[in-house]
RNA sequence: GCCCGCUUGGUGUAGAGGUUAUCAUGCAGGAUUGUCAUUCCUGCGACCCGGGUUCAAUUCCCGGAGCGGGCGCCA
């Protein structure tokens, strides 16, 4: 539990009064919040007040607070912010039908004073507690209101938890958090399109990945590093799982192989899922309450068992061929093919040992480690959940001569990468790492079918505001 | 970028070549109530843009824009 110190505006949070109400009965408190609803039109009035820690009922009575203030609150609009002073009391229990068990005692504040901090306009662009479903576009245009909805708030609370647990785990395995530049000069490492920009008088780009820089940190003897930061890709993709700016959770570690960092990853995901299952059921229940209202299946946090299955590339191709699909060794495994694999392995699973041909220049290969057709395999891997790719990773090439050969064979000019390859000329540890899409992991955890749900202010092809 | 679909009050929807354009939610007013998704009554509020067909288009046709789904692209 956090320490919610009193502030200039409030003595207690609403969550505190909910949780410790019994100890606070009779105490004078000042609380603040958004007015979610008010009920009653006569000589009394009930206000549902909400802050970032919970909800609480405030009870107003004409002869306690005065007719004028009672009227003011009764006329106040939903989502206005109010400050109440009053006394904590136990709520009168609701009437229950014969045979039903009464709910546990709950608490309220009997108001003696009120201040309107801000009055909300009407109508709201979207209702916080309304039962109608709301289109994603409307929600994203009004994210500040969308976030006030309980299940949306729960998703972003979970997002913060996932990052926290992930960090925690890596730190226990000796990793240190780093930050790498997001403005880069080198044209490209191949593959994806970059967003160009001007860095004073020099053409530059927004970084597509911390890849080369986290490797430089390893070459610098940092041993084990991680970074949680943005990556930018100027691709014209338009799908439920792609964004043009996204948060990448990256690690890099010395003296490790592809198999070693797969181990780090599965232990980290296991830790995250275990902690969420133990600590954050409240958020899951909030999401499920919403899902039930929308007639969606509830979600549950099933801690995956270790180790995750490993289906190497050759085996995956075989599996897809056995399902009757036209696919050859050397082809990419696309979404429909992933459905075939996911039918057998619905949860997290690794896809290691891709053809070297298909992997970037910095991926390591063991000479002569060949696939069924005799082509060179690489030490690159993916992590999928169902049909969706979560991670791409691998052991890196640490021999500078091989690295430069790889660059040339990919049609790149080694001289453009001197800032990187120079790091390998003065002793280089074998190392490996991966990059994990945080939003995609959250999709799995929260049952979201669109990555935009799990990103506060998503940037896609059609959206740069808000 | 390709294929398919959609666009109706603030929000989410129903629907038809001529309607008083449906329902829910919301909002406003009133009655009731230690209420708690309050209840009840009354009212308010909408057919994406441009062109065409037609006596008549929000409805049909064409184009545009926006959105959604699938795909492609994507270390």
Short mmCIF file of C-alpha atoms (C1' of nucleotides) in Angstrom, two decimals:
data_model
loop_
_atom_site.label_atom_id
_atom_site.label_comp_id
_atom_site.label_asym_id
_atom_site.label_seq_id
_atom_site.Cartn_x
_atom_site.Cartn_y
_atom_site.Cartn_z
CA UNK A 1 0.00 0.00 0.00
CA UNK A 2 1.15 3.44 -0.87
CA UNK A 3 1.58 6.18 1.71
CA UNK A 4 -1.00 8.77 0.81
CA UNK A 5 0.19 11.77 2.76
CA UNK A 6 -2.38 14.49 3.33
CA UNK A 7 -2.23 17.35 0.82
CA UNK A 8 -3.36 20.94 0.86
CA UNK A 9 -6.64 19.81 -0.65
CA UNK A 10 -7.50 16.67 1.33
CA UNK A 11 -6.78 14.95 4.61
CA UNK A 12 -7.66 11.45 3.38
CA UNK A 13 -8.11 9.57 0.12
CA UNK A 14 -11.43 7.93 -0.61
CA UNK A 15 -9.71 4.56 -0.71
CA UNK A 16 -8.41 5.06 2.84
CA UNK A 17 -11.88 5.81 4.16
CA UNK A 18 -13.25 2.75 2.40
CA UNK A 19 -10.54 0.51 3.84
CA UNK A 20 -10.11 2.02 7.31
CA UNK A 21 -13.60 3.38 7.77
CA UNK A 22 -14.16 1.60 11.08
CA UNK A 23 -11.14 3.39 12.64
CA UNK A 24 -12.23 6.76 11.28
CA UNK A 25 -15.87 6.88 12.38
CA UNK A 26 -16.46 10.28 14.01
CA UNK A 27 -13.30 11.81 12.52
CA UNK A 28 -13.55 15.03 10.58
CA UNK A 29 -12.05 14.64 7.11
CA UNK A 30 -11.69 16.68 3.93
CA UNK A 31 -11.87 14.74 0.66
CA UNK A 32 -11.81 15.58 -3.04
CA UNK A 33 -13.01 13.85 -6.15
CA UNK A 34 -15.04 13.73 -9.33
CA UNK A 35 -18.80 13.64 -8.78
CA UNK A 36 -19.84 10.46 -10.53
CA UNK A 37 -23.52 10.76 -9.66
CA UNK A 38 -25.89 12.48 -7.28
CA UNK A 39 -29.19 11.12 -6.09
CA UNK A 40 -32.05 12.71 -4.21
CA UNK A 41 -33.95 15.91 -4.74
CA UNK A 42 -35.63 16.61 -1.46
CA UNK A 43 -34.04 17.63 1.80
CA UNK A 44 -31.23 15.09 1.39
CA UNK A 45 -28.77 14.17 -1.30
CA UNK A 46 -26.23 11.40 -1.96
CA UNK A 47 -23.08 12.01 -3.95
CA UNK A 48 -20.90 9.26 -5.42
CA UNK A 49 -17.42 10.72 -5.27
CA UNK A 50 -14.45 9.14 -7.06
CA UNK A 51 -10.72 9.79 -6.80
CA UNK A 52 -7.70 7.83 -7.96
CA UNK A 53 -7.93 5.47 -5.01
CA UNK A 54 -11.58 4.54 -4.89
CA UNK A 55 -15.15 5.69 -4.51
CA UNK A 56 -17.10 6.95 -1.53
CA UNK A 57 -20.60 8.16 -0.83
CA UNK A 58 -21.07 11.62 0.63
CA UNK A 59 -24.33 12.25 2.45
CA UNK A 60 -25.83 15.74 2.50
CA UNK A 61 -28.70 16.90 4.66
CA UNK A 62 -30.28 20.34 4.41
CA UNK A 63 -30.20 21.00 8.14
CA UNK A 64 -26.51 19.98 8.45
CA UNK A 65 -24.98 21.64 5.41
CA UNK A 66 -27.54 24.36 4.69
CA UNK A 67 -30.18 24.67 1.99
CA UNK A 68 -28.00 26.78 -0.30
CA UNK A 69 -25.11 24.31 -0.44
CA UNK A 70 -27.47 21.36 -0.74
CA UNK A 71 -29.06 23.01 -3.75
CA UNK A 72 -25.65 23.77 -5.25
CA UNK A 73 -24.61 20.11 -5.10
CA UNK A 74 -27.94 18.89 -6.40
CA UNK A 75 -27.55 21.10 -9.46
CA UNK A 76 -23.92 20.17 -10.04
CA UNK A 77 -23.03 18.35 -13.28
CA UNK A 78 -21.50 14.87 -13.48
CA UNK A 79 -17.69 14.76 -13.36
CA UNK A 80 -17.42 18.16 -11.67
CA UNK A 81 -14.66 18.18 -9.05
CA UNK A 82 -15.80 18.83 -5.51
CA UNK A 83 -14.17 19.14 -2.10
CA UNK A 84 -16.17 18.04 0.93
CA UNK A 85 -15.51 18.41 4.62
CA UNK A 86 -17.49 16.22 6.96
CA UNK A 87 -17.56 13.38 9.44
CA UNK A 88 -16.96 9.72 8.71
CA UNK A 89 -19.94 7.53 9.59
CA UNK A 90 -21.10 4.01 8.95
CA UNK A 91 -23.64 3.81 6.13
CA UNK A 92 -27.12 2.63 6.91
CA UNK A 93 -27.33 -0.89 5.53
CA UNK A 94 -29.47 -1.27 2.41
CA UNK A 95 -32.74 -3.14 2.63
CA UNK A 96 -32.19 -6.79 1.82
CA UNK A 97 -34.78 -9.33 0.88
CA UNK A 98 -35.70 -12.14 3.23
CA UNK A 99 -32.96 -14.77 3.32
CA UNK A 100 -30.27 -12.64 1.65
CA UNK A 101 -27.13 -11.85 3.61
CA UNK A 102 -26.57 -8.15 4.26
CA UNK A 103 -23.36 -6.68 2.79
CA UNK A 104 -20.38 -5.93 5.05
CA UNK A 105 -20.43 -2.50 6.73
CA UNK A 106 -19.33 0.39 4.56
CA UNK A 107 -18.61 4.03 5.30
CA UNK A 108 -19.60 7.48 4.10
CA UNK A 109 -18.84 11.10 4.84
CA UNK A 110 -21.66 13.21 6.26
CA UNK A 111 -20.87 16.59 4.76
CA UNK A 112 -20.77 19.82 6.71
CA UNK A 113 -19.15 21.91 3.97
CA UNK A 114 -18.57 21.78 0.22
CA UNK A 115 -16.47 23.64 -2.36
CA UNK A 116 -16.92 23.34 -6.07
CA UNK A 117 -13.40 23.14 -7.51
CA UNK A 118 -14.50 22.95 -11.15
CA UNK A 119 -17.85 22.49 -12.84
CA UNK A 120 -17.92 19.99 -15.73
CA UNK A 121 -19.58 20.95 -19.01
CA UNK A 122 -22.56 19.01 -20.31
CA UNK A 123 -22.98 16.91 -22.27
CA UNK A 124 -19.90 14.77 -21.67
CA UNK A 125 -18.38 13.51 -24.94
CA UNK A 126 -18.69 10.06 -23.40
CA UNK A 127 -20.36 8.86 -20.23
CA UNK A 128 -18.11 7.48 -17.48
CA UNK A 129 -20.67 5.07 -16.06
CA UNK A 130 -23.09 4.83 -18.98
CA UNK A 131 -24.01 1.34 -20.04
CA UNK A 132 -23.78 2.05 -23.79
CA UNK A 133 -20.64 0.84 -25.50
CA UNK A 134 -18.41 3.52 -26.99
CA UNK A 135 -16.45 3.39 -30.25
CA UNK A 136 -12.65 3.26 -29.94
CA UNK A 137 -12.23 6.42 -31.99
CA UNK A 138 -14.54 8.42 -29.73
CA UNK A 139 -12.68 7.04 -26.74
CA UNK A 140 -9.24 7.95 -28.05
CA UNK A 141 -10.37 11.44 -29.04
CA UNK A 142 -11.47 11.90 -25.42
CA UNK A 143 -8.94 9.72 -23.66
CA UNK A 144 -8.93 11.96 -20.56
CA UNK A 145 -12.56 10.93 -19.98
CA UNK A 146 -12.17 7.37 -21.22
CA UNK A 147 -9.47 6.86 -18.58
CA UNK A 148 -11.93 7.70 -15.84
CA UNK A 149 -13.88 4.55 -16.69
CA UNK A 150 -13.12 1.84 -14.18
CA UNK A 151 -12.01 -0.91 -16.56
CA UNK A 152 -9.83 1.43 -18.63
CA UNK A 153 -8.20 2.69 -15.47
CA UNK A 154 -7.65 -0.93 -14.42
CA UNK A 155 -5.88 -1.70 -17.70
CA UNK A 156 -3.40 1.11 -17.27
CA UNK A 157 -2.87 0.19 -13.65
CA UNK A 158 -2.00 -3.30 -14.89
CA UNK A 159 0.32 -1.82 -17.47
CA UNK A 160 2.23 -0.01 -14.73
CA UNK A 161 2.35 -3.23 -12.70
CA UNK A 162 3.67 -5.27 -15.62
CA UNK A 163 6.51 -2.81 -16.11
CA UNK A 164 7.20 -2.78 -12.37
CA UNK A 165 7.31 -6.58 -12.04
CA UNK A 166 9.39 -6.91 -15.19
CA UNK A 167 11.90 -4.40 -13.88
CA UNK A 168 11.98 -6.06 -10.49
CA UNK A 169 12.71 -9.42 -12.01
CA UNK A 170 15.51 -8.25 -14.27
CA UNK A 171 17.16 -6.38 -11.41
CA UNK A 172 17.18 -9.59 -9.35
CA UNK A 173 19.02 -11.24 -12.26
CA UNK A 174 21.68 -8.52 -12.25
CA UNK A 175 20.39 -6.28 -15.06
CA UNK A 176 20.88 -2.51 -14.98
CA UNK A 177 18.50 -0.01 -16.54
CA UNK A 178 19.95 2.17 -19.31
CA UNK A 179 18.73 4.83 -21.73
CA UNK A 180 19.86 5.08 -25.33
CA UNK A 181 19.43 7.91 -27.87
CA UNK A 182 16.22 8.15 -29.85
CA UNK A 183 17.74 10.50 -32.42
CA UNK A 184 20.14 8.64 -34.66
CA UNK A 185 22.26 9.53 -37.66
CA UNK A 186 22.86 6.23 -39.41
CA UNK A 187 20.49 5.64 -42.27
CA UNK A 188 19.19 2.21 -41.41
CA UNK A 189 20.08 -1.22 -40.25
CA UNK A 190 17.96 -2.46 -43.11
CA UNK A 191 14.39 -3.58 -43.11
CA UNK A 192 12.05 -1.00 -41.75
CA UNK A 193 11.38 2.60 -42.83
CA UNK A 194 12.42 5.40 -40.49
CA UNK A 195 10.97 8.80 -39.72
CA UNK A 196 13.43 11.40 -41.05
CA UNK A 197 14.09 14.62 -39.15
CA UNK A 198 16.58 17.46 -39.03
CA UNK A 199 19.08 17.50 -36.19
CA UNK A 200 20.12 21.15 -36.54
CA UNK A 201 21.74 21.06 -39.99
CA UNK A 202 22.25 17.30 -40.12
CA UNK A 203 19.68 14.86 -41.48
CA UNK A 204 18.78 12.34 -38.80
CA UNK A 205 16.10 9.79 -37.90
CA UNK A 206 13.97 8.68 -35.01
CA UNK A 207 15.32 5.44 -33.62
CA UNK A 208 13.64 2.21 -34.70
CA UNK A 209 15.22 0.19 -31.91
CA UNK A 210 17.87 0.47 -29.18
CA UNK A 211 19.54 -2.61 -30.68
CA UNK A 212 22.98 -1.32 -31.64
CA UNK A 213 23.30 0.94 -28.58
CA UNK A 214 22.41 -1.69 -26.02
CA UNK A 215 25.04 -3.89 -27.65
CA UNK A 216 27.57 -1.08 -27.29
CA UNK A 217 26.71 -0.97 -23.57
CA UNK A 218 27.56 -4.69 -23.37
CA UNK A 219 30.79 -4.11 -25.27
CA UNK A 220 31.47 -1.46 -22.62
CA UNK A 221 31.40 -4.11 -19.92
CA UNK A 222 27.94 -3.32 -18.49
CA UNK A 223 27.35 -7.09 -18.43
CA UNK A 224 23.52 -7.07 -18.27
CA UNK A 225 21.34 -4.14 -19.33
CA UNK A 226 17.74 -3.37 -20.07
CA UNK A 227 15.81 -0.43 -21.45
CA UNK A 228 12.13 0.40 -21.57
CA UNK A 229 11.71 3.06 -24.21
CA UNK A 230 10.03 4.20 -27.40
CA UNK A 231 10.76 2.91 -30.89
CA UNK A 232 9.54 4.56 -34.08
CA UNK A 233 8.73 2.89 -37.38
CA UNK A 234 7.43 4.68 -40.46
CA UNK A 235 5.56 1.69 -41.82
CA UNK A 236 2.16 2.07 -43.47
CA UNK A 237 0.72 -0.75 -41.48
CA UNK A 238 -2.84 -0.62 -40.34
CA UNK A 239 -3.65 -3.54 -38.07
CA UNK A 240 -4.85 -4.31 -34.55
CA UNK A 241 -1.29 -5.00 -33.42
CA UNK A 242 0.94 -2.37 -35.04
CA UNK A 243 1.67 1.21 -34.02
CA UNK A 244 4.18 3.68 -35.41
CA UNK A 245 5.43 4.57 -31.94
CA UNK A 246 5.58 1.84 -29.35
CA UNK A 247 7.35 0.98 -26.13
CA UNK A 248 9.95 -1.70 -26.47
CA UNK A 249 11.18 -3.65 -23.45
CA UNK A 250 14.74 -4.60 -24.39
CA UNK A 251 17.50 -6.56 -22.72
CA UNK A 252 21.05 -7.43 -23.68
CA UNK A 253 23.42 -9.68 -21.72
CA UNK A 254 27.06 -10.75 -22.01
CA UNK A 255 28.22 -14.37 -22.04
CA UNK A 256 24.81 -15.62 -23.07
CA UNK A 257 23.37 -17.57 -26.01
CA UNK A 258 19.91 -17.40 -27.56
CA UNK A 259 18.83 -20.21 -25.24
CA UNK A 260 20.13 -18.29 -22.19
CA UNK A 261 18.12 -15.15 -22.96
CA UNK A 262 15.01 -17.20 -23.74
CA UNK A 263 15.42 -18.42 -20.18
CA UNK A 264 15.59 -14.83 -18.89
CA UNK A 265 12.46 -14.01 -20.84
CA UNK A 266 10.34 -16.91 -19.72
CA UNK A 267 11.36 -16.39 -16.10
CA UNK A 268 10.47 -12.71 -16.36
CA UNK A 269 7.06 -13.36 -17.92
CA UNK A 270 6.41 -16.06 -15.34
CA UNK A 271 7.27 -13.59 -12.57
CA UNK A 272 5.00 -10.90 -14.05
CA UNK A 273 2.06 -13.26 -14.40
CA UNK A 274 2.60 -14.70 -10.92
CA UNK A 275 2.70 -11.25 -9.31
CA UNK A 276 -0.37 -10.06 -11.17
CA UNK A 277 -2.24 -13.20 -10.12
CA UNK A 278 -1.23 -12.64 -6.51
CA UNK A 279 -1.57 -8.87 -6.19
CA UNK A 280 -3.84 -7.47 -8.85
CA UNK A 281 -7.00 -9.57 -8.94
CA UNK A 282 -8.94 -6.40 -8.14
CA UNK A 283 -8.00 -4.95 -11.54
CA UNK A 284 -8.87 -8.21 -13.28
CA UNK A 285 -12.27 -8.23 -11.59
CA UNK A 286 -12.91 -4.64 -12.64
CA UNK A 287 -12.12 -5.55 -16.24
CA UNK A 288 -14.34 -8.62 -15.99
CA UNK A 289 -17.25 -6.63 -14.60
CA UNK A 290 -17.08 -4.52 -17.74
CA UNK A 291 -16.61 -7.53 -20.01
CA UNK A 292 -19.68 -9.13 -18.50
CA UNK A 293 -21.74 -6.01 -19.26
CA UNK A 294 -20.57 -6.26 -22.88
CA UNK A 295 -21.23 -10.01 -22.99
CA UNK A 296 -17.56 -10.85 -23.42
CA UNK A 297 -15.86 -13.88 -21.91
CA UNK A 298 -14.11 -13.11 -18.61
CA UNK A 299 -10.33 -13.04 -18.54
CA UNK A 300 -8.18 -14.89 -16.01
CA UNK A 301 -4.49 -14.79 -15.21
CA UNK A 302 -3.11 -18.27 -15.75
CA UNK A 303 0.52 -18.40 -14.67
CA UNK A 304 2.31 -20.17 -17.53
CA UNK A 305 4.42 -23.21 -16.67
CA UNK A 306 8.14 -23.30 -17.40
CA UNK A 307 9.80 -23.88 -19.72
CA UNK A 308 7.76 -22.45 -22.58
CA UNK A 309 7.52 -24.81 -25.57
CA UNK A 310 10.21 -24.33 -28.23
CA UNK A 311 9.16 -25.05 -31.80
CA UNK A 312 12.15 -24.42 -34.01
CA UNK A 313 11.73 -23.00 -37.49
CA UNK A 314 12.20 -26.34 -39.29
CA UNK A 315 9.58 -27.98 -37.09
CA UNK A 316 7.17 -25.06 -37.62
CA UNK A 317 7.50 -25.31 -41.41
CA UNK A 318 6.84 -29.05 -41.18
CA UNK A 319 3.77 -28.44 -39.02
CA UNK A 320 2.39 -25.91 -41.51
CA UNK A 321 3.05 -28.25 -44.44
CA UNK A 322 1.33 -31.08 -42.59
CA UNK A 323 -1.72 -28.82 -42.26
CA UNK A 324 -1.84 -28.70 -46.05
CA UNK A 325 -0.42 -25.21 -46.61
CA UNK A 326 1.92 -24.31 -49.46
CA UNK A 327 5.08 -23.21 -47.67
CA UNK A 328 8.76 -23.85 -48.34
CA UNK A 329 11.78 -23.77 -46.12
CA UNK A 330 13.00 -20.16 -46.32
CA UNK A 331 9.51 -18.63 -46.47
CA UNK A 332 8.32 -16.29 -43.75
CA UNK A 333 5.73 -17.60 -41.32
CA UNK A 334 2.74 -15.28 -41.72
CA UNK A 335 -0.35 -14.73 -39.58
CA UNK A 336 -2.44 -17.56 -41.02
CA UNK A 337 0.47 -19.95 -40.46
CA UNK A 338 0.76 -18.78 -36.88
CA UNK A 339 -2.87 -19.81 -36.41
CA UNK A 340 -1.85 -23.38 -37.26
CA UNK A 341 0.94 -23.36 -34.68
CA UNK A 342 -1.28 -21.60 -32.12
CA UNK A 343 -3.89 -24.33 -32.46
CA UNK A 344 -1.37 -26.72 -30.92
CA UNK A 345 0.47 -24.19 -28.73
CA UNK A 346 -2.14 -21.59 -27.67
CA UNK A 347 -0.01 -19.91 -24.99
CA UNK A 348 3.52 -18.53 -24.99
CA UNK A 349 5.93 -20.42 -27.24
CA UNK A 350 9.36 -19.74 -28.69
CA UNK A 351 10.22 -20.12 -32.36
CA UNK A 352 14.06 -20.45 -32.42
CA UNK A 353 16.62 -21.11 -35.17
CA UNK A 354 15.36 -19.13 -38.14
CA UNK A 355 17.26 -19.21 -41.45
CA UNK A 356 20.21 -16.79 -41.33
CA UNK A 357 18.97 -15.43 -44.64
CA UNK A 358 15.87 -14.03 -42.92
CA UNK A 359 17.54 -12.45 -39.91
CA UNK A 360 19.38 -9.14 -39.55
CA UNK A 361 23.14 -8.83 -39.93
CA UNK A 362 23.90 -8.69 -36.22
CA UNK A 363 22.41 -12.13 -35.49
CA UNK A 364 24.93 -14.85 -34.70
CA UNK A 365 25.17 -18.11 -36.57
CA UNK A 366 27.23 -21.19 -35.87
CA UNK A 367 28.89 -22.11 -39.12
CA UNK A 368 27.54 -25.40 -40.44
CA UNK A 369 24.46 -25.40 -38.21
CA UNK A 370 22.10 -26.10 -41.09
CA UNK A 371 18.40 -26.67 -41.60
CA UNK A 372 16.78 -29.61 -43.39
CA UNK A 373 17.65 -28.14 -46.80
CA UNK A 374 21.24 -27.54 -45.83
CA UNK A 375 20.87 -23.76 -45.51
CA UNK A 376 22.52 -21.90 -42.67
CA UNK A 377 20.46 -21.49 -39.49
CA UNK A 378 20.73 -18.49 -37.18
CA UNK A 379 20.53 -18.00 -33.45
CA UNK A 380 17.53 -15.71 -33.83
CA UNK A 381 14.17 -16.47 -32.20
CA UNK A 382 10.66 -15.12 -31.76
CA UNK A 383 8.29 -15.43 -28.86
CA UNK A 384 4.64 -15.77 -29.83
CA UNK A 385 1.44 -15.88 -27.85
CA UNK A 386 -1.23 -17.49 -29.96
CA UNK A 387 -0.89 -15.96 -33.41
CA UNK A 388 0.83 -12.80 -32.24
CA UNK A 389 4.54 -12.08 -32.09
CA UNK A 390 5.59 -10.63 -28.74
CA UNK A 391 9.35 -10.68 -29.01
CA UNK A 392 12.18 -10.92 -31.42
CA UNK A 393 15.62 -11.78 -30.12
CA UNK A 394 18.76 -13.78 -30.53
CA UNK A 395 22.42 -14.27 -29.88
CA UNK A 396 24.48 -11.51 -31.52
CA UNK A 397 27.52 -11.84 -33.75
CA UNK A 398 30.57 -10.84 -31.71
CA UNK A 399 33.28 -11.43 -34.33
CA UNK A 400 33.78 -8.20 -36.28
CA UNK A 401 34.95 -9.93 -39.47
CA UNK A 402 31.78 -12.03 -39.61
CA UNK A 403 29.73 -8.94 -38.77
CA UNK A 404 31.17 -7.07 -41.76
CA UNK A 405 30.62 -10.07 -44.02
CA UNK A 406 27.01 -10.17 -42.85
CA UNK A 407 26.57 -6.45 -43.60
CA UNK A 408 27.91 -6.90 -47.11
CA UNK A 409 25.75 -9.93 -47.77
CA UNK A 410 22.68 -7.88 -46.74
CA UNK A 411 23.67 -5.19 -49.23
CA UNK A 412 24.76 -2.72 -46.55
CA UNK A 413 28.00 -0.75 -46.44
CA UNK A 414 30.14 -1.66 -43.39
CA UNK A 415 31.60 1.86 -43.31
CA UNK A 416 28.16 3.26 -42.44
CA UNK A 417 28.28 1.18 -39.27
CA UNK A 418 31.74 2.10 -38.04
CA UNK A 419 30.29 3.65 -34.87
CA UNK A 420 28.99 0.17 -34.10
CA UNK A 421 31.54 -2.23 -35.55
CA UNK A 422 34.44 -0.30 -33.98
CA UNK A 423 33.06 -1.43 -30.63
CA UNK A 424 33.92 -5.01 -31.55
CA UNK A 425 37.57 -4.42 -32.44
CA UNK A 426 38.97 -4.27 -28.92
CA UNK A 427 37.62 -7.41 -27.33
CA UNK A 428 33.96 -8.40 -27.47
CA UNK A 429 32.03 -10.79 -25.24
CA UNK A 430 29.57 -13.19 -26.83
CA UNK A 431 26.13 -11.80 -25.98
CA UNK A 432 22.44 -12.07 -26.67
CA UNK A 433 19.22 -10.17 -26.07
CA UNK A 434 15.64 -9.48 -27.09
CA UNK A 435 13.03 -6.79 -27.54
CA UNK A 436 9.52 -7.27 -26.26
CA UNK A 437 6.46 -5.24 -27.29
CA UNK A 438 4.93 -4.04 -24.02
CA UNK A 439 1.53 -3.24 -25.51
CA UNK A 440 1.24 -6.66 -27.08
CA UNK A 441 2.00 -8.32 -23.77
CA UNK A 442 -0.73 -6.17 -22.21
CA UNK A 443 -3.16 -7.27 -24.91
CA UNK A 444 -2.62 -10.84 -23.79
CA UNK A 445 -3.04 -9.99 -20.11
CA UNK A 446 -6.11 -7.77 -20.48
CA UNK A 447 -7.86 -9.62 -23.30
CA UNK A 448 -7.75 -6.55 -25.55
CA UNK A 449 -8.23 -7.19 -29.21
CA UNK A 450 -6.65 -3.93 -30.28
CA UNK A 451 -3.22 -2.71 -29.22
CA UNK A 452 -4.59 0.85 -29.05
CA UNK A 453 -6.56 -0.15 -25.98
CA UNK A 454 -3.37 -0.68 -24.00
CA UNK A 455 -1.56 2.51 -25.08
CA UNK A 456 -2.52 5.84 -23.53
CA UNK A 457 -2.14 7.98 -26.61
CA UNK A 458 -1.49 5.67 -29.54
CA UNK A 459 0.28 6.87 -32.65
CA UNK A 460 -0.89 5.12 -35.77
CA UNK A 461 -0.97 6.01 -39.42
CA UNK A 462 -4.04 8.20 -39.03
CA UNK A 463 -3.59 9.56 -35.54
CA UNK A 464 -1.06 12.06 -34.15
CA UNK A 465 -3.45 13.76 -31.72
CA UNK A 466 -4.19 13.87 -28.89
"C1'" G B 1 -1.39 0.41 -50.33
"C1'" C B 2 -5.35 -3.67 -51.60
"C1'" C B 3 -10.29 -6.20 -50.63
"C1'" C B 4 -14.89 -6.01 -47.81
"C1'" G B 5 -18.18 -3.41 -44.66
"C1'" C B 6 -20.00 0.79 -41.97
"C1'" U B 7 -21.32 6.29 -41.22
"C1'" U B 8 -28.67 8.28 -38.03
"C1'" G B 9 -29.50 12.94 -31.32
"C1'" G B 10 -23.68 14.18 -26.74
"C1'" U B 11 -22.91 8.52 -26.70
"C1'" G B 12 -24.35 3.64 -28.71
"C1'" U B 13 -28.13 1.94 -32.01
"C1'" A B 14 -33.23 0.43 -35.03
"C1'" G B 15 -35.35 1.54 -39.63
"C1'" A B 16 -37.97 2.78 -44.40
"C1'" G B 17 -37.96 5.87 -51.75
"C1'" G B 18 -43.18 9.84 -49.07
"C1'" U B 19 -42.76 8.02 -41.25
"C1'" U B 20 -44.62 12.55 -36.05
"C1'" A B 21 -37.37 8.57 -37.80
"C1'" U B 22 -37.00 3.46 -33.07
"C1'" C B 23 -34.83 2.14 -28.54
"C1'" A B 24 -31.25 2.74 -24.74
"C1'" U B 25 -28.10 6.08 -22.38
"C1'" G B 26 -27.67 11.32 -21.54
"C1'" C B 27 -29.63 16.25 -20.63
"C1'" A B 28 -33.72 19.74 -18.62
"C1'" G B 29 -38.08 20.21 -15.46
"C1'" G B 30 -41.39 17.91 -11.85
"C1'" A B 31 -43.00 14.06 -8.06
"C1'" U B 32 -41.08 10.38 -4.62
"C1'" U B 33 -37.16 8.20 -1.82
"C1'" G B 34 -31.30 6.74 3.72
"C1'" U B 35 -30.68 6.45 -1.72
"C1'" C B 36 -26.98 3.26 -3.98
"C1'" A B 37 -27.56 1.11 -12.13
"C1'" U B 38 -33.18 4.95 -7.31
"C1'" U B 39 -38.27 4.79 -9.21
"C1'" C B 40 -42.24 7.38 -11.81
"C1'" C B 41 -44.11 11.51 -15.10
"C1'" U B 42 -43.15 15.38 -18.88
"C1'" G B 43 -39.94 17.45 -22.26
"C1'" C B 44 -35.05 18.17 -25.35
"C1'" G B 45 -31.80 16.35 -28.90
"C1'" A B 46 -29.83 13.11 -35.05
"C1'" C B 47 -30.04 10.93 -40.87
"C1'" C B 48 -21.10 12.46 -42.86
"C1'" C B 49 -19.95 15.75 -47.42
"C1'" G B 50 -20.53 16.63 -52.90
"C1'" G B 51 -22.92 15.18 -57.42
"C1'" G B 52 -26.73 12.13 -59.99
"C1'" U B 53 -31.62 9.35 -60.70
"C1'" U B 54 -36.79 10.63 -59.05
"C1'" C B 55 -42.75 14.36 -58.53
"C1'" A B 56 -40.06 13.16 -53.91
"C1'" A B 57 -33.44 10.82 -51.44
"C1'" U B 58 -31.49 10.53 -44.86
"C1'" U B 59 -32.90 5.74 -47.79
"C1'" C B 60 -31.07 4.07 -54.62
"C1'" C B 61 -26.40 5.16 -57.88
"C1'" C B 62 -21.36 7.58 -58.41
"C1'" G B 63 -17.35 10.15 -56.02
"C1'" G B 64 -14.96 11.98 -51.50
"C1'" A B 65 -13.87 11.97 -46.34
"C1'" G B 66 -13.88 9.39 -41.74
"C1'" C B 67 -14.21 4.75 -39.16
"C1'" G B 68 -14.06 -0.74 -38.58
"C1'" G B 69 -12.54 -5.80 -40.16
"C1'" G B 70 -9.19 -8.82 -43.14
"C1'" C B 71 -4.53 -8.70 -45.74
"C1'" G B 72 0.05 -6.75 -47.22
"C1'" C B 73 4.23 -4.08 -45.56
"C1'" C B 74 7.11 -4.62 -40.89
"C1'" A B 75 14.75 -6.57 -37.06
#
